[in-house]
């Protein structure tokens, strides 16, 4: 079925843009042109507040509705199909060509575009040749002479290296072993690279240090022998080697674990050393500051505790819980009283401070008892004295204590806090006070 473009082509009429020849850009960028046209047909933009996914569901052209499921429409590595339109095809021509890599002047033919007629063969740029050095007769006699190699054999080697681009396996295969000695690939390489190194060293300008490639033939032979031995191993040898490799890995893992444990132990030892040094430094500082602290704390801490704890002068480490134990000289009454106070206060048994608290409470109760006794005696003395005092509102005279009585009362106000209520000192004072009061009562009438 003919189209309008075919009719115009038959009538040789010029048409629009689609009547020209098809170019490479038309085949590759056909999708881009269509996408531009489709973008131009859009009549409205995405409104504000509408999500992109919701806007993608809308369409304003005459194409199919957008898919509800995601689909891969990108070209990627897929082969792009040529989309031909109404344009003319570029003409091709059967033409001859020559390959620059060949020196025999052979002429070949192939199809090629008319626009590329007269251009060089495109694959000629991949023809890479190796620059094999050429030496003169004088250079060979002076620098390159070797007893194991003749000049004819050396020329034959360099000719093969130039023909086969230093592919030494091919050179060894094409080497004339009947006319010359049988050589290995390593021997050929060693002879070639030794000559190249000598020529670069001789031809280098004075004062320069050229880089010379050195071929180690002995190392190459040993490498190939090892490869042959590795290739010729039996299955038993392969299994044994794998077993040895596994055992070696286990040994290395154990070694790493031991080294890690040793490092951790060293860290702990260093940490312990630092802590002991810090403690020693703190002890030294505390020992230097102890006398000052004791002098300042002497008036604040009363020395009235009746319980003396033994001093631990033994060398080594001691526990603080050892100082919490009461000595054996403490009676059962004090121990029970201390335990009762601890139960009331909700504190653990046998703290050192509560022993002092108990002693202070006991001394305080003794003081109150003696104060009561002195008050009663003072009131009794006031009642017993009949005159020599000021008159009371009822007409009776109030008897004031004399100077001797005041001295006696001042002496009796001295309280022994250290002793118990019934110590010998307190008994003597009470007896002397009672005897003096009775004497006064007898004298005054």
Coordinates of C-alpha atoms in Angstrom, one line a residue:
X1 CA 0.0 0.0 0.0
X2 CA 1.5 3.3 -1.1
X3 CA 1.6 6.4 1.0
X4 CA 1.7 10.1 0.3
X5 CA 5.5 10.1 0.7
X6 CA 5.9 7.3 -1.9
X7 CA 3.7 9.2 -4.4
X8 CA 5.8 12.4 -3.9
X9 CA 9.0 10.3 -4.3
X10 CA 7.7 8.9 -7.6
X11 CA 6.7 12.3 -8.9
X12 CA 10.0 13.8 -7.6
X13 CA 8.2 16.3 -5.6
X14 CA 9.9 17.9 -2.6
X15 CA 7.9 17.5 0.6
X16 CA 8.4 18.5 4.2
X17 CA 11.1 17.6 6.7
X18 CA 10.5 13.8 6.4
X19 CA 11.5 13.7 2.8
X20 CA 15.3 13.9 3.3
X21 CA 17.6 11.0 3.8
X22 CA 17.6 9.2 7.1
X23 CA 20.6 10.1 9.3
X24 CA 22.0 8.5 12.5
X25 CA 20.5 11.2 14.7
X26 CA 17.0 10.3 13.4
X27 CA 17.4 6.7 14.4
X28 CA 18.9 7.4 17.9
X29 CA 17.0 10.5 18.9
X30 CA 13.6 9.5 17.6
X31 CA 12.3 9.0 21.2
X32 CA 13.5 12.4 22.3
X33 CA 11.7 14.2 19.6
X34 CA 8.5 12.4 20.4
X35 CA 8.9 13.2 24.1
X36 CA 9.4 16.9 23.3
X37 CA 6.1 16.9 21.3
X38 CA 4.2 15.1 24.1
X39 CA 5.5 17.6 26.7
X40 CA 4.3 20.4 24.5
X41 CA 0.8 19.0 24.4
X42 CA 0.4 19.2 28.2
X43 CA -2.1 21.9 29.0
X44 CA -1.9 22.3 32.8
X45 CA 0.7 22.0 35.5
X46 CA 0.7 20.1 38.7
X47 CA -1.4 22.1 41.2
X48 CA 0.0 23.1 44.6
X49 CA -0.6 20.6 47.4
X50 CA -1.1 17.6 45.1
X51 CA 1.4 14.8 45.5
X52 CA 3.5 13.7 42.5
X53 CA 2.1 10.2 42.6
X54 CA -1.5 11.5 42.4
X55 CA -0.6 13.9 39.6
X56 CA 1.0 11.0 37.6
X57 CA -2.4 9.3 37.5
X58 CA -3.9 12.2 35.5
X59 CA -3.4 12.5 31.7
X60 CA -4.5 15.1 29.2
X61 CA -3.4 13.5 25.9
X62 CA -5.1 10.9 23.8
X63 CA -2.8 8.1 24.8
X64 CA -3.6 5.2 27.1
X65 CA -4.2 5.7 30.8
X66 CA -1.1 5.5 33.0
X67 CA -0.4 2.0 34.5
X68 CA -1.5 1.3 38.0
X69 CA 1.6 -0.9 38.6
X70 CA 5.2 0.2 38.1
X71 CA 6.8 -1.0 34.9
X72 CA 10.3 -0.8 33.5
X73 CA 10.2 1.3 30.4
X74 CA 13.8 2.4 30.3
X75 CA 15.9 1.2 27.4
X76 CA 19.0 0.4 29.5
X77 CA 21.2 -2.3 27.8
X78 CA 18.4 -3.5 25.6
X79 CA 18.9 -3.3 21.8
X80 CA 17.3 -0.3 20.4
X81 CA 15.1 -1.0 17.4
X82 CA 15.4 1.3 14.4
X83 CA 12.2 3.2 13.9
X84 CA 12.1 4.1 10.2
X85 CA 9.9 6.9 9.0
X86 CA 9.2 8.4 5.6
X87 CA 12.8 9.5 5.0
X88 CA 15.2 8.1 2.3
X89 CA 17.8 5.5 3.2
X90 CA 21.5 6.4 3.0
X91 CA 23.0 4.8 -0.1
X92 CA 25.7 2.1 0.2
X93 CA 28.3 1.2 -2.4
X94 CA 30.6 -1.8 -3.1
X95 CA 34.1 -0.3 -3.1
X96 CA 37.7 -1.5 -2.7
X97 CA 39.9 -0.9 0.3
X98 CA 43.5 -1.7 1.6
X99 CA 44.7 -2.5 5.0
X100 CA 47.7 -0.5 6.2
X101 CA 48.8 -3.4 8.4
X102 CA 49.6 -5.4 5.3
X103 CA 52.6 -4.7 3.3
X104 CA 51.8 -7.0 0.4
X105 CA 49.5 -4.5 -1.3
X106 CA 46.4 -6.7 -1.2
X107 CA 43.2 -5.1 -2.3
X108 CA 39.8 -6.2 -0.8
X109 CA 36.2 -5.1 -1.4
X110 CA 33.3 -4.5 0.9
X111 CA 30.1 -2.5 1.2
X112 CA 30.5 1.0 2.5
X113 CA 28.4 4.2 2.7
X114 CA 28.9 6.6 -0.2
X115 CA 29.6 9.4 2.3
X116 CA 32.7 7.5 3.6
X117 CA 34.3 6.9 0.2
X118 CA 38.0 7.8 0.2
X119 CA 38.5 7.5 4.0
X120 CA 41.0 5.3 5.7
X121 CA 40.2 1.8 6.9
X122 CA 38.5 2.3 10.3
X123 CA 40.2 -0.7 11.9
X124 CA 43.7 0.4 11.0
X125 CA 44.0 2.3 14.3
X126 CA 44.0 -1.0 16.2
X127 CA 47.2 -2.1 14.4
X128 CA 49.9 -1.8 17.1
X129 CA 53.5 -2.7 16.2
X130 CA 56.4 -3.4 18.6
X131 CA 59.6 -1.4 18.0
X132 CA 62.3 -4.1 17.8
X133 CA 65.8 -2.5 18.0
X134 CA 68.2 -2.9 15.1
X135 CA 71.9 -3.1 15.7
X136 CA 74.9 -2.7 13.3
X137 CA 77.8 -5.0 12.7
X138 CA 80.2 -2.8 14.7
X139 CA 77.8 -2.6 17.7
X140 CA 77.4 -6.4 17.7
X141 CA 81.2 -7.0 17.6
X142 CA 81.9 -4.5 20.3
X143 CA 79.0 -4.8 22.8
X144 CA 76.7 -7.7 21.8
X145 CA 79.2 -10.6 21.2
X146 CA 78.4 -13.8 23.2
X147 CA 80.2 -17.2 23.0
X148 CA 77.0 -19.1 23.3
X149 CA 75.3 -17.3 20.5
X150 CA 76.4 -16.6 16.9
X151 CA 75.5 -13.5 14.9
X152 CA 73.4 -15.5 12.5
X153 CA 71.4 -17.1 15.3
X154 CA 70.9 -13.7 16.9
X155 CA 69.7 -12.2 13.7
X156 CA 67.3 -15.1 13.2
X157 CA 65.9 -14.5 16.7
X158 CA 65.4 -10.8 16.2
X159 CA 63.7 -11.4 12.8
X160 CA 61.2 -13.8 14.4
X161 CA 60.6 -11.3 17.3
X162 CA 59.8 -8.6 14.7
X163 CA 57.5 -10.8 12.6
X164 CA 55.5 -12.1 15.6
X165 CA 55.5 -9.0 17.8
X166 CA 57.5 -10.5 20.7
X167 CA 55.1 -13.4 21.1
X168 CA 57.8 -15.7 22.4
X169 CA 55.7 -18.8 22.4
X170 CA 55.1 -18.4 18.7
X171 CA 58.8 -17.5 18.2
X172 CA 59.9 -20.7 20.0
X173 CA 57.5 -22.7 17.8
X174 CA 58.8 -21.1 14.6
X175 CA 62.5 -21.2 15.7
X176 CA 64.8 -23.2 13.4
X177 CA 66.0 -25.9 15.8
X178 CA 67.6 -28.0 13.0
X179 CA 70.0 -25.4 11.9
X180 CA 70.7 -23.9 15.3
X181 CA 70.8 -25.2 18.9
X182 CA 67.7 -26.2 20.7
X183 CA 66.6 -23.3 22.9
X184 CA 63.9 -22.8 25.4
X185 CA 61.6 -19.9 25.7
X186 CA 63.5 -18.6 28.7
X187 CA 66.8 -18.7 26.7
X188 CA 65.2 -16.7 23.9
X189 CA 63.9 -14.1 26.2
X190 CA 67.1 -13.8 28.1
X191 CA 69.1 -13.2 24.9
X192 CA 66.7 -10.7 23.5
X193 CA 66.3 -8.6 26.7
X194 CA 70.0 -8.6 27.4
X195 CA 70.7 -7.2 23.9
X196 CA 68.0 -4.5 24.4
X197 CA 69.5 -3.5 27.7
X198 CA 73.0 -3.2 26.3
X199 CA 71.8 -1.1 23.3
X200 CA 69.8 1.3 25.5
X201 CA 72.8 1.7 27.8
X202 CA 75.2 2.3 24.9
X203 CA 72.9 4.7 23.0
X204 CA 71.9 6.7 26.0
X205 CA 73.3 10.3 26.1
X206 CA 76.1 10.9 28.5
X207 CA 75.1 12.0 32.0
X208 CA 71.8 10.1 31.9
X209 CA 70.8 6.9 33.7
X210 CA 68.3 5.0 31.4
X211 CA 65.9 2.4 32.8
X212 CA 67.0 -1.1 31.7
X213 CA 64.7 -4.1 31.8
X214 CA 66.4 -7.1 33.3
X215 CA 64.9 -10.6 32.6
X216 CA 65.7 -13.2 35.3
X217 CA 65.7 -16.5 33.4
X218 CA 66.5 -18.6 36.5
X219 CA 63.5 -17.3 38.4
X220 CA 61.2 -17.9 35.4
X221 CA 62.5 -21.5 35.2
X222 CA 61.8 -22.1 38.9
X223 CA 58.4 -20.6 38.6
X224 CA 57.4 -22.9 35.8
X225 CA 58.8 -26.0 37.6
X226 CA 56.6 -25.1 40.6
X227 CA 53.6 -24.7 38.4
X228 CA 54.2 -28.1 36.8
X229 CA 54.5 -29.7 40.3
X230 CA 51.3 -28.0 41.4
X231 CA 49.5 -29.1 38.2
X232 CA 50.8 -32.7 38.6
X233 CA 49.6 -33.2 42.2
X234 CA 47.5 -36.3 43.1
X235 CA 44.1 -36.0 44.9
X236 CA 45.7 -37.3 48.1
X237 CA 48.3 -34.6 48.0
X238 CA 45.6 -31.9 47.4
X239 CA 43.6 -33.3 50.4
X240 CA 46.7 -33.3 52.6
X241 CA 47.5 -29.7 51.7
X242 CA 44.0 -28.5 52.5
X243 CA 44.2 -30.3 55.8
X244 CA 47.5 -28.6 56.6
X245 CA 46.2 -25.2 55.6
X246 CA 43.2 -25.7 58.0
X247 CA 45.5 -26.7 60.9
X248 CA 47.7 -23.7 60.2
X249 CA 44.7 -21.4 60.4
X250 CA 43.7 -22.9 63.7
X251 CA 47.3 -22.4 65.1
X252 CA 47.2 -18.8 64.0
X253 CA 43.8 -18.2 65.6
X254 CA 45.0 -19.7 68.9
X255 CA 48.1 -17.5 68.7
X256 CA 46.0 -14.4 68.2
X257 CA 43.8 -15.4 71.2
X258 CA 46.8 -15.9 73.4
X259 CA 48.2 -12.5 72.4
X260 CA 44.9 -10.8 73.1
X261 CA 44.7 -12.4 76.5
X262 CA 48.3 -11.3 77.3
X263 CA 47.4 -7.8 76.2
X264 CA 44.3 -7.7 78.4
X265 CA 46.4 -9.0 81.4
X266 CA 49.0 -6.3 80.8
X267 CA 46.2 -3.7 80.8
X268 CA 44.9 -5.0 84.1
X269 CA 48.3 -5.0 85.7
X270 CA 49.0 -1.4 84.6
X271 CA 45.6 -0.4 85.9
X272 CA 46.3 -2.0 89.3
X273 CA 49.8 -0.4 89.4
X274 CA 48.2 3.0 88.8
X275 CA 45.6 2.6 91.5
X276 CA 48.2 1.5 94.1
X277 CA 50.4 4.5 93.2
X278 CA 47.4 6.8 93.6
X279 CA 46.6 5.2 97.0
X280 CA 50.2 5.6 98.2
X281 CA 50.2 9.2 97.1
X282 CA 46.9 9.8 98.9
X283 CA 48.3 8.2 102.0
X284 CA 51.4 10.4 101.9
X285 CA 49.3 13.5 101.6
X286 CA 46.9 12.4 104.4
X287 CA 49.9 11.6 106.7
X288 CA 51.3 15.1 106.1
X289 CA 47.9 16.7 106.8
X290 CA 47.0 14.5 109.8
X291 CA 48.7 16.6 112.6
X292 CA 47.0 19.8 111.5
X293 CA 43.6 18.1 111.4
X294 CA 44.1 16.6 114.8
X295 CA 45.0 19.9 116.4
X296 CA 41.9 21.6 114.9
X297 CA 39.6 18.7 115.7
X298 CA 40.8 18.3 119.4
X299 CA 38.3 20.8 120.9
X300 CA 35.4 19.6 118.8
X301 CA 35.7 15.9 119.6
X302 CA 35.2 15.1 123.3
X303 CA 37.4 12.4 124.8
X304 CA 34.7 11.0 127.0
X305 CA 34.3 7.6 125.5
X306 CA 34.7 4.9 128.0
X307 CA 35.2 2.2 125.4
X308 CA 38.7 2.0 123.9
X309 CA 39.1 0.1 120.6
X310 CA 42.4 -1.7 120.0
X311 CA 44.7 -0.3 117.4
X312 CA 45.6 -2.5 114.4
X313 CA 49.3 -2.2 113.9
X314 CA 49.8 -5.3 111.9
X315 CA 51.3 -5.0 108.4
X316 CA 49.1 -5.6 105.4
X317 CA 45.4 -4.9 104.5
X318 CA 42.8 -4.6 107.3
X319 CA 39.1 -4.4 107.0
X320 CA 37.0 -1.6 108.4
X321 CA 34.5 -4.1 109.7
X322 CA 37.1 -5.2 112.2
X323 CA 36.9 -1.8 114.0
X324 CA 33.1 -2.2 114.3
X325 CA 33.5 -5.0 116.8
X326 CA 33.2 -4.1 120.5
X327 CA 36.1 -5.1 122.7
X328 CA 35.6 -7.9 125.2
X329 CA 35.9 -5.4 128.2
X330 CA 32.4 -4.0 127.4
X331 CA 29.7 -5.4 129.6
X332 CA 26.5 -7.0 128.5
X333 CA 24.4 -4.0 129.7
X334 CA 26.1 -1.6 127.4
X335 CA 25.9 -4.0 124.5
X336 CA 22.2 -4.5 125.0
X337 CA 21.6 -0.7 125.3
X338 CA 23.6 0.0 122.2
X339 CA 21.7 -2.7 120.3
X340 CA 18.4 -1.2 121.5
X341 CA 19.4 2.3 120.3
X342 CA 20.4 0.9 116.9
X343 CA 17.0 -0.8 116.6
X344 CA 15.2 2.4 117.4
X345 CA 17.3 4.4 114.9
X346 CA 17.2 1.7 112.2
X347 CA 20.9 1.5 111.9
X348 CA 23.2 -1.5 111.5
X349 CA 24.8 -3.0 114.6
X350 CA 28.0 -1.9 116.1
X351 CA 28.8 1.5 114.5
X352 CA 31.6 3.3 116.3
X353 CA 29.9 6.7 116.6
X354 CA 26.9 5.3 118.5
X355 CA 29.2 4.1 121.3
X356 CA 30.2 7.7 121.9
X357 CA 26.6 8.7 121.7
X358 CA 25.7 6.2 124.4
X359 CA 28.5 7.5 126.7
X360 CA 27.3 11.1 126.1
X361 CA 23.7 10.3 126.9
X362 CA 24.8 8.6 130.1
X363 CA 26.9 11.6 131.1
X364 CA 24.0 13.9 130.3
X365 CA 21.7 11.9 132.5
X366 CA 24.2 12.1 135.4
X367 CA 24.4 15.9 135.0
X368 CA 20.6 16.3 135.1
X369 CA 20.5 14.1 138.2
X370 CA 23.1 16.1 140.1
X371 CA 21.4 19.4 139.0
X372 CA 18.1 18.2 140.5
X373 CA 19.8 17.3 143.7
X374 CA 21.5 20.7 143.9
X375 CA 18.2 22.5 143.2
X376 CA 16.4 20.5 146.0
X377 CA 19.3 21.3 148.5
X378 CA 19.2 25.0 147.5
X379 CA 15.4 25.1 148.2
X380 CA 15.9 23.3 151.5
X381 CA 18.5 25.8 152.6
X382 CA 16.3 28.7 151.7
X383 CA 13.5 27.2 153.9
X384 CA 15.8 26.4 156.8
X385 CA 17.4 29.9 157.0
X386 CA 15.1 32.2 159.2
X387 CA 16.5 35.7 159.0
X388 CA 19.1 38.0 157.5
X389 CA 17.3 38.2 154.2
X390 CA 15.0 40.4 152.4
X391 CA 11.3 40.6 153.4
X392 CA 8.7 38.8 151.3
X393 CA 5.4 40.4 150.3
X394 CA 3.7 38.5 153.2
X395 CA 5.9 40.1 155.8
X396 CA 8.3 37.1 156.1
X397 CA 12.0 37.7 155.6
X398 CA 13.8 35.8 152.7
X399 CA 17.1 34.2 153.7
X400 CA 19.9 34.8 151.2
X401 CA 22.8 32.3 151.0
X402 CA 26.1 33.5 152.6
X403 CA 29.4 33.7 150.8
X404 CA 30.6 30.4 152.2
X405 CA 27.4 28.7 151.0
X406 CA 27.9 30.1 147.5
X407 CA 31.5 28.8 147.4
X408 CA 30.2 25.3 148.5
X409 CA 27.5 25.4 145.9
X410 CA 30.0 26.4 143.2
X411 CA 32.3 23.6 144.1
X412 CA 29.3 21.1 144.0
X413 CA 28.4 22.3 140.5
X414 CA 31.6 20.7 139.1
X415 CA 30.5 17.5 137.4
X416 CA 32.6 14.5 136.5
X417 CA 31.5 13.6 133.0
X418 CA 34.0 10.9 132.5
X419 CA 32.9 8.8 135.5
X420 CA 29.7 6.8 135.9
X421 CA 26.8 7.9 138.3
X422 CA 28.2 5.8 141.1
X423 CA 31.9 6.3 140.7
X424 CA 34.1 6.8 143.9
X425 CA 34.6 10.5 143.2
X426 CA 30.9 11.2 142.9
X427 CA 30.2 9.3 146.1
X428 CA 32.8 11.3 148.1
X429 CA 31.4 14.6 146.8
X430 CA 27.8 13.6 147.8
X431 CA 28.9 12.5 151.3
X432 CA 30.9 15.7 151.8
X433 CA 28.0 17.8 150.5
X434 CA 25.5 16.0 152.8
X435 CA 27.8 16.3 155.9
X436 CA 28.3 20.1 155.3
X437 CA 24.6 20.6 154.9
X438 CA 23.9 18.8 158.2
X439 CA 26.5 20.8 160.0
X440 CA 25.0 24.1 158.8
X441 CA 21.6 22.9 159.9
X442 CA 22.9 22.2 163.4
X443 CA 24.8 25.5 163.8
X444 CA 22.1 27.9 162.6
X445 CA 19.5 27.2 165.4

